[in-house]
Every structure is written in structure tokens, then in C-alpha cells.
Coordinates of C-alpha atoms and ligand atoms in Angstrom, one line a residue:
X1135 CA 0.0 0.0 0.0
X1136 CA 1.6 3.5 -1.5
X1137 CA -0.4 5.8 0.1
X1138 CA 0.7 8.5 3.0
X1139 CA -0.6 11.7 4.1
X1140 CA 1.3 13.9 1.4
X1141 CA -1.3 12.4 -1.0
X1142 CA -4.0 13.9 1.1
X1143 CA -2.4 17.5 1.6
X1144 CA -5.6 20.1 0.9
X1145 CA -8.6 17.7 0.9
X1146 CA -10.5 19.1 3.2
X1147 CA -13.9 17.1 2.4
X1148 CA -14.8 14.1 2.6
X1149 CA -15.7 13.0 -0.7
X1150 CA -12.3 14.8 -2.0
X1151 CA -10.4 12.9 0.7
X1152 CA -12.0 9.9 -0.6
X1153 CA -11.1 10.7 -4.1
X1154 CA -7.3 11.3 -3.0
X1155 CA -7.1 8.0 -1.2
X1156 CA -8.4 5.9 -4.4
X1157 CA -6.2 8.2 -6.4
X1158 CA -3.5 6.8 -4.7
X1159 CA -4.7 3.6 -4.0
X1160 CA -6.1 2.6 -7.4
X1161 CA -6.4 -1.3 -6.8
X1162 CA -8.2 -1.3 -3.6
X1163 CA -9.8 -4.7 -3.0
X1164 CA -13.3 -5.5 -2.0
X1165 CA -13.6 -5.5 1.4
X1166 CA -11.9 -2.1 1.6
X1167 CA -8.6 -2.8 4.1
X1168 CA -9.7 0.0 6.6
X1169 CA -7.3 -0.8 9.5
X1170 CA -4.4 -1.3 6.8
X1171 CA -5.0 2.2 5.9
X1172 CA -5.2 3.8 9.2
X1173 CA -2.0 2.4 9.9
X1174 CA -0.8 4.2 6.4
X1175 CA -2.1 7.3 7.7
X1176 CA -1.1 7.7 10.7
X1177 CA -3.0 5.8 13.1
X1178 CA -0.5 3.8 15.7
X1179 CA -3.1 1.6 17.1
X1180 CA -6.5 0.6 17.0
X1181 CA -8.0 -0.7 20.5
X1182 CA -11.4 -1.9 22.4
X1183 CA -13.3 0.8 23.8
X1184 CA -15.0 -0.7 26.8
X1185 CA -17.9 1.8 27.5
X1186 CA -21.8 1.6 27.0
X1187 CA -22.3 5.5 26.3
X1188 CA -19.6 5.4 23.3
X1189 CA -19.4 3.3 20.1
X1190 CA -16.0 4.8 19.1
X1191 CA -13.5 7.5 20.2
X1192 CA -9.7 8.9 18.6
X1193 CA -7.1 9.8 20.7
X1194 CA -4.6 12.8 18.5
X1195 CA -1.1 14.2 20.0
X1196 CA -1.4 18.4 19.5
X1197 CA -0.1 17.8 15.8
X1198 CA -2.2 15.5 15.1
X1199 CA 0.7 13.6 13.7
X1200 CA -0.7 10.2 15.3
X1201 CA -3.6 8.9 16.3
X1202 CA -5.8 6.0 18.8
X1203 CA -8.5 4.4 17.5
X1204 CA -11.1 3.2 19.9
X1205 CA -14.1 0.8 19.0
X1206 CA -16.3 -1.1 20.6
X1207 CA -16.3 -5.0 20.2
X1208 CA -19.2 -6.1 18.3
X1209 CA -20.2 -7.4 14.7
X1210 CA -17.2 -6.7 11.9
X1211 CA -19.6 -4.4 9.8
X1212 CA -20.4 -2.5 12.4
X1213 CA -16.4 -2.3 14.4
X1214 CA -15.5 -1.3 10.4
X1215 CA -17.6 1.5 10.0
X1216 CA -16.8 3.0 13.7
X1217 CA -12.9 3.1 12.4
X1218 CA -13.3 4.4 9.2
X1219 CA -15.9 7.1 11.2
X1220 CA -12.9 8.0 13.7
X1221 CA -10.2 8.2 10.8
X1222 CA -12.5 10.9 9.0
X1223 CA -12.1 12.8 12.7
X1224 CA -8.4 12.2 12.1
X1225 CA -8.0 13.4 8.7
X1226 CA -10.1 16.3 8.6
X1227 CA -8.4 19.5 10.5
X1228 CA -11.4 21.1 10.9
X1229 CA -12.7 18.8 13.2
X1230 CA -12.0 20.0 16.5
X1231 CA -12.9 17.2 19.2
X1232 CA -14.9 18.5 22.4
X1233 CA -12.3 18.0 24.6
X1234 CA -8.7 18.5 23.5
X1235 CA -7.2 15.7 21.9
X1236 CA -10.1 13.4 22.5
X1237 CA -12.9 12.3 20.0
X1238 CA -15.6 10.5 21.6
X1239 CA -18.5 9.3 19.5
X1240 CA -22.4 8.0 20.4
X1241 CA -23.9 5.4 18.1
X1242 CA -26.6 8.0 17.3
X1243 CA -23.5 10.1 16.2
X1244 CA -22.4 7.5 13.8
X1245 CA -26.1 7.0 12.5
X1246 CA -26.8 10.9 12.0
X1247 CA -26.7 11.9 8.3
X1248 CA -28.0 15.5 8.4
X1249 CA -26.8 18.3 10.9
X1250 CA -28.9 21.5 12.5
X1251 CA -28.0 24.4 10.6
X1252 CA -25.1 26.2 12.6
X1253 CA -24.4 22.7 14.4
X1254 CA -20.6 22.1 14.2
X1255 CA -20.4 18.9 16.6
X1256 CA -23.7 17.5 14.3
X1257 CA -21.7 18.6 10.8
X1258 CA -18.4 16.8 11.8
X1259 CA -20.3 13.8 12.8
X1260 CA -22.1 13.8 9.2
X1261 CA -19.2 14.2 7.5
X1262 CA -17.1 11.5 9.1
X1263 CA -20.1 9.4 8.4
X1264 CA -20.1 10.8 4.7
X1265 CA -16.7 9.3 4.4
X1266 CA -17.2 6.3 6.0
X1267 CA -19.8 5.3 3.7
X1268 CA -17.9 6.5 0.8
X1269 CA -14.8 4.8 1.7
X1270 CA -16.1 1.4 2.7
X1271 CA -18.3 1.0 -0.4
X1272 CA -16.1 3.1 -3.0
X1273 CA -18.4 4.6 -5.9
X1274 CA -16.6 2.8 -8.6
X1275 CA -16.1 -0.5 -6.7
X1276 CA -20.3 -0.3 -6.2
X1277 CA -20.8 0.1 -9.3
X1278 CA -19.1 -2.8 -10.5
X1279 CA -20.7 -5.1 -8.2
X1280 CA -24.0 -3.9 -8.8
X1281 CA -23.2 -4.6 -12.9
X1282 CA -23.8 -8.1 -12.2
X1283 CA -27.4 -7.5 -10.9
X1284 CA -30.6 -7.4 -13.2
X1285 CA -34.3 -7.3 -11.4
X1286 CA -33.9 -5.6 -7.7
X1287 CA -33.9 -7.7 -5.0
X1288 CA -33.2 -7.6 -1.6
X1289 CA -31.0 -10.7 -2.4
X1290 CA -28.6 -8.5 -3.7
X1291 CA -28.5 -6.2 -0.8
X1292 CA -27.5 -9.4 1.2
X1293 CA -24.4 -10.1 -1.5
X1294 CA -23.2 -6.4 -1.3
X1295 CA -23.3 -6.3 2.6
X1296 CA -21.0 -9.5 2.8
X1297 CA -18.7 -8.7 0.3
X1298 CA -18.0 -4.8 1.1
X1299 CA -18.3 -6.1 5.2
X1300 CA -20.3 -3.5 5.8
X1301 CA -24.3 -3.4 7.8
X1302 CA -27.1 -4.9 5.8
X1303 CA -29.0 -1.6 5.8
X1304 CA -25.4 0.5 4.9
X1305 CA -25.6 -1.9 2.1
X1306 CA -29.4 -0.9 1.5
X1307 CA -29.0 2.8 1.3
X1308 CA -26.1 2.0 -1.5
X1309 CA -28.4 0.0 -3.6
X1310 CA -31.3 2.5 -3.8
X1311 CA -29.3 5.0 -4.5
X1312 CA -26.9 3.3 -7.2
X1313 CA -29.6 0.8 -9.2
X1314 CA -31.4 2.4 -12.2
X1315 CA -34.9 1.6 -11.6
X1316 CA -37.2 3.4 -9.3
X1317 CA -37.0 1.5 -5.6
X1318 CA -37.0 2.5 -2.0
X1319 CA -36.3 0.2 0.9
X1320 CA -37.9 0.4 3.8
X1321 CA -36.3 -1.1 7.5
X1322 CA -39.1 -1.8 10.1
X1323 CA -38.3 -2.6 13.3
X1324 CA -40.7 -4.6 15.4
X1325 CA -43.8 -3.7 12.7
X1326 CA -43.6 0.0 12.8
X1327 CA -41.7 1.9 9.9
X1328 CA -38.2 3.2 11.3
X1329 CA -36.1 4.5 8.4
X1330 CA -36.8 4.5 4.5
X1331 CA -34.2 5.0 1.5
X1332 CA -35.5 5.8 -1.9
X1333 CA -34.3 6.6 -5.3
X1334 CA -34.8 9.9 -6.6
X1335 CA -36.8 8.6 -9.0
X1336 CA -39.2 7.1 -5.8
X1337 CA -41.5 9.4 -4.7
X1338 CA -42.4 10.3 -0.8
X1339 CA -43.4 6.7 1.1
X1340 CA -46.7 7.9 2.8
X1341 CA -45.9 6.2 5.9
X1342 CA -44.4 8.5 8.2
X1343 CA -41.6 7.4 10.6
X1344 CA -42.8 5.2 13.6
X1345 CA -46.5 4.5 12.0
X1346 CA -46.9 0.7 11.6
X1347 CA -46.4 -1.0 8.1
X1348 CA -49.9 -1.0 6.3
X1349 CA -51.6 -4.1 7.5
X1350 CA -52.2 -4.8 3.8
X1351 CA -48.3 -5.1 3.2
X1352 CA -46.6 -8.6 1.9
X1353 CA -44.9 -8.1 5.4
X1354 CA -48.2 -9.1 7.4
X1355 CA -50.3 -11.1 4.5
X1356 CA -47.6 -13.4 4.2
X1357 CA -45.1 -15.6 7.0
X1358 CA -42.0 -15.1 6.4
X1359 CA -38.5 -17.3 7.9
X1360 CA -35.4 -15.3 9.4
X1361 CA -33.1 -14.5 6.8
X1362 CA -34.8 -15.4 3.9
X1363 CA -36.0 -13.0 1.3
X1364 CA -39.7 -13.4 0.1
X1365 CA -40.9 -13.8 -3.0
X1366 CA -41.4 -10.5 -5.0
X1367 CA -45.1 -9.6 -4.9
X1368 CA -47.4 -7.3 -6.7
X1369 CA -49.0 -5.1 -3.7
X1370 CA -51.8 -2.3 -3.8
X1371 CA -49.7 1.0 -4.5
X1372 CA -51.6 3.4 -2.1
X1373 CA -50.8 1.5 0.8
X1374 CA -47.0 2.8 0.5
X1375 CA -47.5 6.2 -1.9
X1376 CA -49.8 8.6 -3.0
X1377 CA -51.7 8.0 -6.0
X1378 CA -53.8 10.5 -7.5
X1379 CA -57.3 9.5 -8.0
X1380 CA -57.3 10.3 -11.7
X1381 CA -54.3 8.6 -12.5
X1382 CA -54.0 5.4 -13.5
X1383 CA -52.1 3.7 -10.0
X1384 CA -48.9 2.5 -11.4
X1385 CA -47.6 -1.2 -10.2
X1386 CA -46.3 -1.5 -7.4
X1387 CA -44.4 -4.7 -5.7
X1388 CA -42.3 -5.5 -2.4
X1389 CA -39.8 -8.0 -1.1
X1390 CA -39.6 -8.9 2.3
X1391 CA -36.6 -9.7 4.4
X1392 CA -36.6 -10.8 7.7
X1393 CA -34.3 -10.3 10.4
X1394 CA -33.7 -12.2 13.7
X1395 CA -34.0 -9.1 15.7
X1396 CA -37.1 -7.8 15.3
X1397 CA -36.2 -5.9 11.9
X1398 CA -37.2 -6.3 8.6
X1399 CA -36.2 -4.7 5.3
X1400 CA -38.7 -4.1 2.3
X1401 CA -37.8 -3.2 -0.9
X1402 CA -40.7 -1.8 -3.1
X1403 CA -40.1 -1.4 -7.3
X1404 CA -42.2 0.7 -8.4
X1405 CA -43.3 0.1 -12.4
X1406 CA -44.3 3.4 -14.3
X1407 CA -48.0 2.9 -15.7
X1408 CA -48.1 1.8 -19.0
X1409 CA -49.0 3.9 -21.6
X1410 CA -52.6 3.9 -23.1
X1411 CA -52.4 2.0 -26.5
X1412 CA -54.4 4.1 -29.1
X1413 CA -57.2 1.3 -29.3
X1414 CA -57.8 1.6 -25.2
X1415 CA -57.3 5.6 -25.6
X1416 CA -60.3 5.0 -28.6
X1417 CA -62.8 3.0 -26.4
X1418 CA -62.3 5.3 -23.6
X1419 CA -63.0 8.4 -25.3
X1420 CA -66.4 6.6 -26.8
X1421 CA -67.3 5.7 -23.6
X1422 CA -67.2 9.1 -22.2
X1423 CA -68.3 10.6 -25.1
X1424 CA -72.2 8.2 -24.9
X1425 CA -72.0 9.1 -21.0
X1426 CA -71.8 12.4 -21.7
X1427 CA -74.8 12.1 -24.0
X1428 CA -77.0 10.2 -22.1
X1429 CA -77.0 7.6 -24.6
X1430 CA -76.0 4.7 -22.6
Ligands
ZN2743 ZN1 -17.7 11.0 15.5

């Protein structure tokens, strides 16, 4: 590994630290070696943190020359994200810890992804977050595993999140945002909505945060075994969006996974309505056309 911190002199983001690193690392293997390059960039050690209020902390001399990564034991996903979190602290000189020398970061901290406007502590914990996500599933790297997949299925969430190491629903917020078609996933937690990721292209889920999943979902009409992913199911659109009443409701269909803890994962595809062929347009208009004259 080539890399030092001369390559990463004047990045002072996090998506142009990212792009210095892959600069200079151009062959970066799937998983991403994380600890391998804190060690190339200045981090001496990477410990245990033993505490129940923190998930992960950094330890800097004044220089910030070196640097002591702490992280909780737990899953590998999880312990992987919590490093590359604390090396963003490291890297970026603009993030000034709350007490001197001493990063310490809350598992909310390393789930937060926007920040109060005017909010420094917030910002820095997005941004270290930003990179995290950035450099344990690379852009590129993403893309060419995703190449492989056709139809979306949750199945393929399950293949990124091994191979990259990283969490099942780190993994989920990739895939929506990186497959073409128009899909949003969304993670229940003991029956009641908790957190949804869409495409662009996906427009607003109707169930607001902490309502229950509509009882007419594939995730209560059908049983469903731990860690196997459903079949994929046509489902009635307006139980996830809005459909306008003159519209013709496009097609919509989920996926269920479910977890051993309590959580689930849904994936909904959404299928744009078909267009009207001429001879349906035809029939339609004659139809409203004898209504309209009474002649029925
Ligand atoms: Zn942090």
C-alpha cells in the first residue's frame, strides 16, 4: 500500500479525501482494508473501547501527527464503519474534538446523516459518516458489483453487505441510491416503519416514521422465515404512496426480508403505468363521449 498523508495535503472534504485515497490507492480490494490504511495514515493503534455511552472514540497528540482508534467490540460491519468514522475525525483539520485531543462518539452520532444548521459537533459527525460510507463501499467498486445485478432484489443487498463487510442496511441505502430503476427500501423494526431509502426517481413513502407498516403489506399477509427474502409480490400502491385518484395507480411490488432481531427490510419497485395503446385511448374516449350524451 503506497499511500501517505502527502497524497491527502488540501482535501479538506470528505468526498475529496476519498477521491485522493483511491487516487492513490487505485487497486483497492473488496472488502476495503480500513485498518491497513489507518496504519498508512497515521493511526499507531486501534484498541477496544469498553464503555456503554460510546461506540467509538480517537485519541490525537497536538499535531495530530498520530492517532488511537477506539471501538467497541461487536459485529465486523459494524467495528468497520466505527474506524473508518474516527479516521474521517483524524483526517479532517477542521474537526476539532470537544475536549482536546479526544474524540468521543455515540452510536446516534455514527447513525446521523443530516446536521442543524449552525451545528458544528452535528456537521463533523455527518461528514465523518459521509466518508465512512464513501470509503467502505467506493463509488466505482459499487458500481461494478452492482453490474452483475438485473431485477432488484433484496437478495442482492445481502451479497453487497457480505462482500464490502459493511451493515445490511449500509448496504441498502447504497443499492437504492446506485440501481437504475425506481425502488426505495424500507427497514421496520418490530412492525412499525423506522427509516426508509429511496431513489430519486421514488416518490415520498406515505408512511411517516414510527406509524406501523400498512396491514395490507406482503410483510403481514404473508409468514415469512429469518433471513430469507420473500418472494417479490405485486401489492396495492396506495398502501406505500400517494396515488392521485385520476391517475392510473402504477404497479407496485415488495420484497420482504426478515431479520432475527425484530427488523425487517422491504424493498418496493415501483413500475411506471403503462402507456394507453391508441385502441384503449379510442374506447375510452367513446365511452365518455355516450355518457356524456346520455345515450348509454
Ligand atoms: Zn464521530
Amino acid at each position: 500500500m503506497p499511500i501517505s498523508r502527502r497524497d491527502l495535503i488540501g482535501a479538506g472534504s470528505p468526498e475529496a479525501l476519498v477521491k485522493r485515497i483511491l487516487q492513490a490507492e487505485p487497486n483497492l480490494p473488496v472488502p476495503v482494508p480500513i485498518q491497513e490504511l489507518c496504519a498508512r495514515l497515521g493511526i499507531l493503534r486501534i484498541e477496544d473501547l469498553d464503555s456503554e455511552e460510546f461506540e467509538g472514540g480517537l485519541v490525537i497528540d497536538a499535531e495530530r501527527s498520530e492517532g488511537t482508534i477506539l471501538a467497541r467490540r461487536g459485529g465486523e460491519p459494524r467495528r468497520r464503519f466505527t474506524i473508518a468514522h474516527e479516521l474521517a475525525h483524524f483526517l479532517m483539520a477542521h474537526h476539532v474534538p470537544d475536549h482536546p485531543g479526544r474524540f468521543r462518539c455515540r452510536s446516534s452520532d455514527l447513525r446521523r446523516v443530516t446536521a442543524k444548521e449552525g451545528d458544528q459537533r452535528q456537521r463533523r459527525e455527518v461528514e465523518a459518516n459521509r466518508f465512512a460510507t464513501l470509503m467502505l463501499m467506493p463509488p466505482h467498486l459499487l458500481r461494478g458489483a452492482m453490474a452483475a445485478f438485473r431485477e432488484p432484489n433484496l437478495q442482492h443487498v445481502l451479497v453487497l453487505a457480505r462482500d464490502f463487510a459493511v451493515a445490511k442496511e449500509a448496504a441498502a441505502r447504497a443499492y437504492v441510491q446506485y440501481h437504475p430503476e425506481r425502488i426505495a427500501i424500507v427497514v421496520a423494526g418490530n412492525g412499525r416503519v423506522q427509516r426508509c431509502y429511496r431513489a430519486l426517481s421514488f416518490p415520498d413513502i406515505i408512511c411517516a416514521v414510527g406509524s406501523p407498516v400498512p396491514t395490507g403489506s406482503l410483510y403481514h399477509t404473508s409468514p415469512h422465515r429469518p433471513n430469507i427474502a420473500s418472494d417479490i409480490a405485486a401489492c396495492s400502491s396506495d398502501l406505500w404512496i400517494d396515488v392521485k385518484r385520476d391517475l392510473r395507480a402504477p404497479d407496485l411490488y415488495e420484497q420482504v426480508y426478515l431479520q432475527q432481531n425484530g427488523f425487517a427490510m422491504i424493498l418496493l419497485r415501483l413500475e411506471a403505468a403503462p402507456e394507453e395503446s391508441a385502441e384503449e385511448r379510442r374506447l375510452d374516449e367513446g365511452w365518455r363521449h355516450r355518457f356524456h350524451s346520455g345515450r348509454r
